[in-house]
């Protein structure tokens, strides 16, 4: 998530580059990198079943293709800060979804997700939007949540590396089709800055970050992993400060501290035992 937040400066270099074509190149390069890692690690090539292939296609259509497109469309109709604040509700969505799936509400995790989301809103601030811009931002939020939720059933059998590689492979034809149908050029010759940005987004933000995220997701589950989405605006702010692009406002600093508080609340180990009426009873926090 820190890598995602720090990538916004790279994404800004691609504002004038064809959207679908650039994203298609990004995921194609990332897929080649991940497949090369599979060969280097001598991972067995496991072909997904029909159901798994369908889930991978849906994952690519929402968490990769859909999210990329909706964020761009939303920021054209709404302030980027508002889009960031809406997408920042991802921890709450993941916590509630896991509670519904497991039929068990972990109050501390849900409370931590609310705290993290409040911190994100403080960092991002609230901007203005027309109704369509707000709908597009909510759509981006749904796609961001789907990026994790659709992957959860795939991780035990395919593993983080295969899920990352296969999802990138599935996204490429989707983006090619979208780019060919959309007006304007599909690809363009990148200048030096755009080439560096595409390389960073392909290797670091996609190949490396996807593998890290899905590995962590398999270990701690979507609700607890989702808390780290709060680090995205914090890392983006830190990168901007390091590059001298902006100065830290009081509400942004306060928001970063609130995000940290939410992470501590959600990840701290719980108490495991208590005594009641003279008997030993084991409980889980």
Coordinates of C-alpha atoms in Angstrom, one line a residue:
X1 CA 0.0 0.0 0.0
X2 CA 2.9 2.3 0.6
X3 CA 4.1 1.6 -2.9
X4 CA 0.7 2.4 -4.3
X5 CA 0.6 5.7 -2.5
X6 CA 4.1 6.7 -3.6
X7 CA 3.2 5.9 -7.2
X8 CA 0.9 8.8 -7.7
X9 CA 3.8 11.0 -8.8
X10 CA 4.6 8.4 -11.5
X11 CA 0.9 8.3 -12.6
X12 CA 0.9 12.1 -12.9
X13 CA 3.5 11.7 -15.7
X14 CA 1.0 9.7 -17.8
X15 CA -1.8 12.2 -17.8
X16 CA -1.4 12.9 -21.5
X17 CA -0.6 9.3 -22.5
X18 CA -3.4 7.1 -23.9
X19 CA -5.2 5.5 -20.9
X20 CA -6.2 2.1 -22.1
X21 CA -3.0 1.5 -24.1
X22 CA -0.8 2.6 -21.3
X23 CA -2.6 0.3 -18.8
X24 CA -2.4 -2.6 -21.3
X25 CA 1.3 -2.1 -21.6
X26 CA 1.7 -1.9 -17.8
X27 CA -0.1 -5.2 -17.2
X28 CA 1.5 -7.0 -20.1
X29 CA 5.0 -6.1 -18.8
X30 CA 3.9 -7.0 -15.2
X31 CA 2.6 -10.4 -16.4
X32 CA 5.9 -11.1 -18.1
X33 CA 7.8 -10.2 -14.9
X34 CA 5.6 -12.4 -12.8
X35 CA 5.8 -15.3 -15.2
X36 CA 9.6 -15.0 -15.3
X37 CA 9.6 -15.2 -11.5
X38 CA 7.5 -18.4 -11.7
X39 CA 10.1 -19.9 -14.1
X40 CA 13.0 -18.8 -11.9
X41 CA 11.4 -20.3 -8.8
X42 CA 10.4 -23.4 -10.8
X43 CA 6.8 -23.0 -9.9
X44 CA 4.5 -25.5 -11.6
X45 CA 2.2 -23.9 -14.2
X46 CA -1.3 -24.7 -12.8
X47 CA -4.1 -24.1 -15.3
X48 CA -7.1 -22.5 -13.5
X49 CA -10.4 -24.4 -13.6
X50 CA -13.3 -22.9 -15.5
X51 CA -14.7 -21.4 -12.3
X52 CA -11.3 -20.0 -11.3
X53 CA -10.8 -18.6 -14.8
X54 CA -14.2 -16.8 -14.5
X55 CA -13.2 -15.4 -11.1
X56 CA -9.8 -14.2 -12.5
X57 CA -11.6 -12.6 -15.4
X58 CA -14.0 -10.8 -13.0
X59 CA -11.0 -9.8 -10.8
X60 CA -9.2 -8.3 -13.8
X61 CA -12.3 -6.5 -15.1
X62 CA -13.0 -4.9 -11.7
X63 CA -9.9 -4.6 -9.6
X64 CA -7.6 -3.8 -12.5
X65 CA -9.4 -2.5 -15.6
X66 CA -12.5 -1.1 -14.0
X67 CA -10.6 0.6 -11.1
X68 CA -8.1 2.3 -13.5
X69 CA -10.8 3.6 -15.8
X70 CA -13.3 4.7 -13.1
X71 CA -10.7 6.6 -11.1
X72 CA -9.8 8.6 -14.2
X73 CA -13.4 9.2 -15.1
X74 CA -14.3 10.1 -11.5
X75 CA -11.5 12.7 -11.2
X76 CA -12.8 14.4 -14.3
X77 CA -16.2 15.0 -12.5
X78 CA -15.1 15.3 -8.9
X79 CA -12.2 16.7 -6.9
X80 CA -9.4 14.1 -6.6
X81 CA -9.6 14.6 -2.8
X82 CA -13.2 13.5 -2.7
X83 CA -12.4 10.4 -4.9
X84 CA -9.6 9.5 -2.6
X85 CA -11.8 9.9 0.5
X86 CA -14.5 7.6 -1.1
X87 CA -12.0 5.0 -2.1
X88 CA -10.5 5.3 1.4
X89 CA -13.6 3.6 2.8
X90 CA -12.2 0.3 1.5
X91 CA -11.2 -0.9 5.0
X92 CA -14.8 -0.6 6.2
X93 CA -16.2 -2.4 3.1
X94 CA -13.7 -5.3 3.5
X95 CA -14.4 -5.6 7.3
X96 CA -18.2 -5.6 6.8
X97 CA -18.0 -8.1 3.9
X98 CA -15.8 -10.5 5.9
X99 CA -18.2 -10.2 8.8
X100 CA -21.1 -11.1 6.6
X101 CA -19.3 -14.0 5.0
X102 CA -18.2 -15.5 8.4
X103 CA -21.4 -14.5 10.2
X104 CA -19.2 -13.1 12.9
X105 CA -18.7 -9.4 13.6
X106 CA -15.2 -8.6 14.9
X107 CA -16.1 -5.3 16.6
X108 CA -12.5 -4.2 17.1
X109 CA -11.5 -4.8 13.5
X110 CA -14.6 -2.9 12.3
X111 CA -13.9 0.0 14.7
X112 CA -10.3 0.1 13.5
X113 CA -11.5 0.2 9.9
X114 CA -13.7 3.2 10.8
X115 CA -10.8 5.0 12.5
X116 CA -8.5 4.3 9.5
X117 CA -11.2 5.7 7.1
X118 CA -11.6 8.8 9.2
X119 CA -7.8 9.3 9.0
X120 CA -7.9 9.0 5.2
X121 CA -10.7 11.6 5.0
X122 CA -8.6 13.9 7.2
X123 CA -5.5 13.4 4.9
X124 CA -7.4 13.8 1.7
X125 CA -10.0 16.4 2.8
X126 CA -13.4 16.6 1.2
X127 CA -13.9 18.2 -2.2
X128 CA -16.9 18.8 -4.5
X129 CA -18.5 16.5 -7.0
X130 CA -21.5 16.3 -9.2
X131 CA -23.8 13.3 -8.8
X132 CA -22.2 11.3 -11.6
X133 CA -18.8 12.0 -10.2
X134 CA -19.9 10.6 -6.9
X135 CA -21.4 7.5 -8.5
X136 CA -18.1 6.9 -10.4
X137 CA -16.1 7.3 -7.2
X138 CA -18.3 4.7 -5.4
X139 CA -17.8 2.4 -8.4
X140 CA -14.1 2.8 -8.0
X141 CA -14.5 1.9 -4.3
X142 CA -16.4 -1.3 -5.3
X143 CA -13.7 -2.3 -7.7
X144 CA -11.0 -1.7 -5.1
X145 CA -12.8 -4.0 -2.7
X146 CA -13.3 -6.6 -5.4
X147 CA -9.5 -6.6 -6.0
X148 CA -9.2 -8.4 -2.7
X149 CA -12.5 -10.1 -2.2
X150 CA -12.4 -12.0 -5.6
X151 CA -8.9 -13.1 -4.9
X152 CA -9.5 -14.7 -1.5
X153 CA -10.9 -18.0 -2.7
X154 CA -8.2 -18.3 -5.4
X155 CA -5.2 -17.9 -3.1
X156 CA -5.3 -21.3 -1.3
X157 CA -5.1 -23.3 -4.5
X158 CA -3.3 -21.0 -7.0
X159 CA -1.1 -19.0 -4.6
X160 CA -0.3 -15.3 -4.6
X161 CA 2.2 -15.5 -7.5
X162 CA -0.1 -17.3 -9.9
X163 CA -3.1 -15.1 -9.0
X164 CA -1.0 -12.0 -9.6
X165 CA 0.3 -13.2 -12.9
X166 CA -3.0 -14.6 -14.2
X167 CA -4.9 -11.5 -13.2
X168 CA -2.5 -9.3 -15.2
X169 CA -2.7 -11.6 -18.2
X170 CA -6.5 -11.4 -18.1
X171 CA -6.5 -7.6 -17.9
X172 CA -4.5 -7.1 -21.1
X173 CA -7.1 -8.2 -23.7
X174 CA -9.8 -6.3 -21.8
X175 CA -7.8 -3.1 -22.0
X176 CA -6.8 -3.7 -25.6
X177 CA -10.5 -4.1 -26.5
X178 CA -11.4 -1.0 -24.5
X179 CA -8.7 1.0 -26.1
X180 CA -9.7 0.0 -29.6
X181 CA -13.3 0.9 -29.0
X182 CA -12.5 4.2 -27.3
X183 CA -11.9 7.4 -29.4
X184 CA -8.4 8.6 -29.8
X185 CA -5.1 6.8 -30.3
X186 CA -4.6 3.4 -28.5
X187 CA -0.8 3.8 -28.1
X188 CA 1.8 6.5 -28.5
X189 CA 5.6 6.7 -28.4
X190 CA 6.4 7.6 -24.8
X191 CA 8.8 10.4 -24.0
X192 CA 11.5 9.9 -21.4
X193 CA 9.4 10.7 -18.4
X194 CA 6.5 8.6 -19.6
X195 CA 8.8 5.6 -20.2
X196 CA 10.2 5.8 -16.7
X197 CA 6.7 6.1 -15.3
X198 CA 5.4 3.1 -17.3
X199 CA 8.4 1.0 -16.2
X200 CA 7.8 1.9 -12.5
X201 CA 4.1 1.2 -12.7
X202 CA 4.6 -2.1 -14.5
X203 CA 7.4 -3.5 -12.3
X204 CA 7.1 -1.9 -8.9
X205 CA 3.4 -0.9 -8.6
X206 CA 2.0 -4.0 -10.3
X207 CA 4.4 -7.0 -10.3
X208 CA 5.9 -6.3 -6.9
X209 CA 3.0 -4.7 -5.1
X210 CA 0.4 -7.2 -6.3
X211 CA 2.6 -10.1 -5.1
X212 CA 3.2 -8.4 -1.7
X213 CA -0.5 -7.6 -1.3
X214 CA -1.8 -11.1 -2.2
X215 CA 0.8 -12.8 0.0
X216 CA -0.3 -10.6 2.9
X217 CA -4.0 -11.1 2.1
X218 CA -3.5 -14.9 2.3
X219 CA -1.9 -14.6 5.7
X220 CA -4.1 -12.1 7.6
X221 CA -7.4 -12.1 5.7
X222 CA -9.2 -9.2 3.9
X223 CA -10.5 -7.4 6.9
X224 CA -7.1 -6.9 8.6
X225 CA -5.2 -6.5 5.4
X226 CA -7.7 -3.8 4.3
X227 CA -6.7 -1.6 7.2
X228 CA -3.4 -1.0 5.4
X229 CA -5.3 0.8 2.6
X230 CA -5.1 3.8 4.9
X231 CA -1.4 4.0 4.1
X232 CA -2.1 5.0 0.5
X233 CA -2.8 8.7 1.1
X234 CA -0.2 8.8 3.9
X235 CA 2.5 7.5 1.5
X236 CA 1.3 9.8 -1.2
X237 CA 1.7 12.7 1.1
X238 CA 5.1 11.6 2.2
X239 CA 6.3 11.3 -1.4
X240 CA 5.0 14.7 -2.2
X241 CA 6.7 16.2 0.8
X242 CA 10.0 14.4 -0.2
X243 CA 9.8 15.8 -3.7
X244 CA 8.8 19.3 -2.5
X245 CA 5.5 19.2 -4.4
X246 CA 3.4 20.3 -1.4
X247 CA 3.7 21.2 2.3
X248 CA 2.1 19.3 5.2
X249 CA -1.1 20.8 6.4
X250 CA -2.2 20.3 10.1
X251 CA -5.3 18.2 9.1
X252 CA -3.1 15.9 6.9
X253 CA -0.6 15.3 9.7
X254 CA -3.5 14.7 12.1
X255 CA -5.0 12.3 9.5
X256 CA -1.8 10.3 9.3
X257 CA -1.7 10.0 13.1
X258 CA -5.3 8.8 13.1
X259 CA -4.5 6.2 10.4
X260 CA -1.6 4.9 12.6
X261 CA -4.0 4.7 15.6
X262 CA -6.5 2.7 13.6
X263 CA -3.7 0.3 12.5
X264 CA -2.6 -0.2 16.1
X265 CA -6.2 -0.8 17.2
X266 CA -6.8 -3.3 14.5
X267 CA -3.5 -5.3 14.6
X268 CA -2.7 -5.3 18.3
X269 CA -3.0 -8.9 19.8
X270 CA -6.1 -9.5 21.9
X271 CA -6.4 -10.9 25.4
X272 CA -6.9 -14.7 25.4
X273 CA -8.1 -15.6 28.8
X274 CA -10.2 -14.5 31.7
X275 CA -11.8 -15.9 34.8
X276 CA -15.5 -15.9 35.5
X277 CA -17.3 -17.3 38.6
X278 CA -14.2 -19.3 39.7
X279 CA -14.0 -21.2 36.4
X280 CA -11.3 -20.8 33.7
X281 CA -12.7 -19.7 30.4
X282 CA -10.8 -19.2 27.2
X283 CA -12.1 -16.3 25.0
X284 CA -10.9 -14.8 21.7
X285 CA -10.8 -11.0 21.3

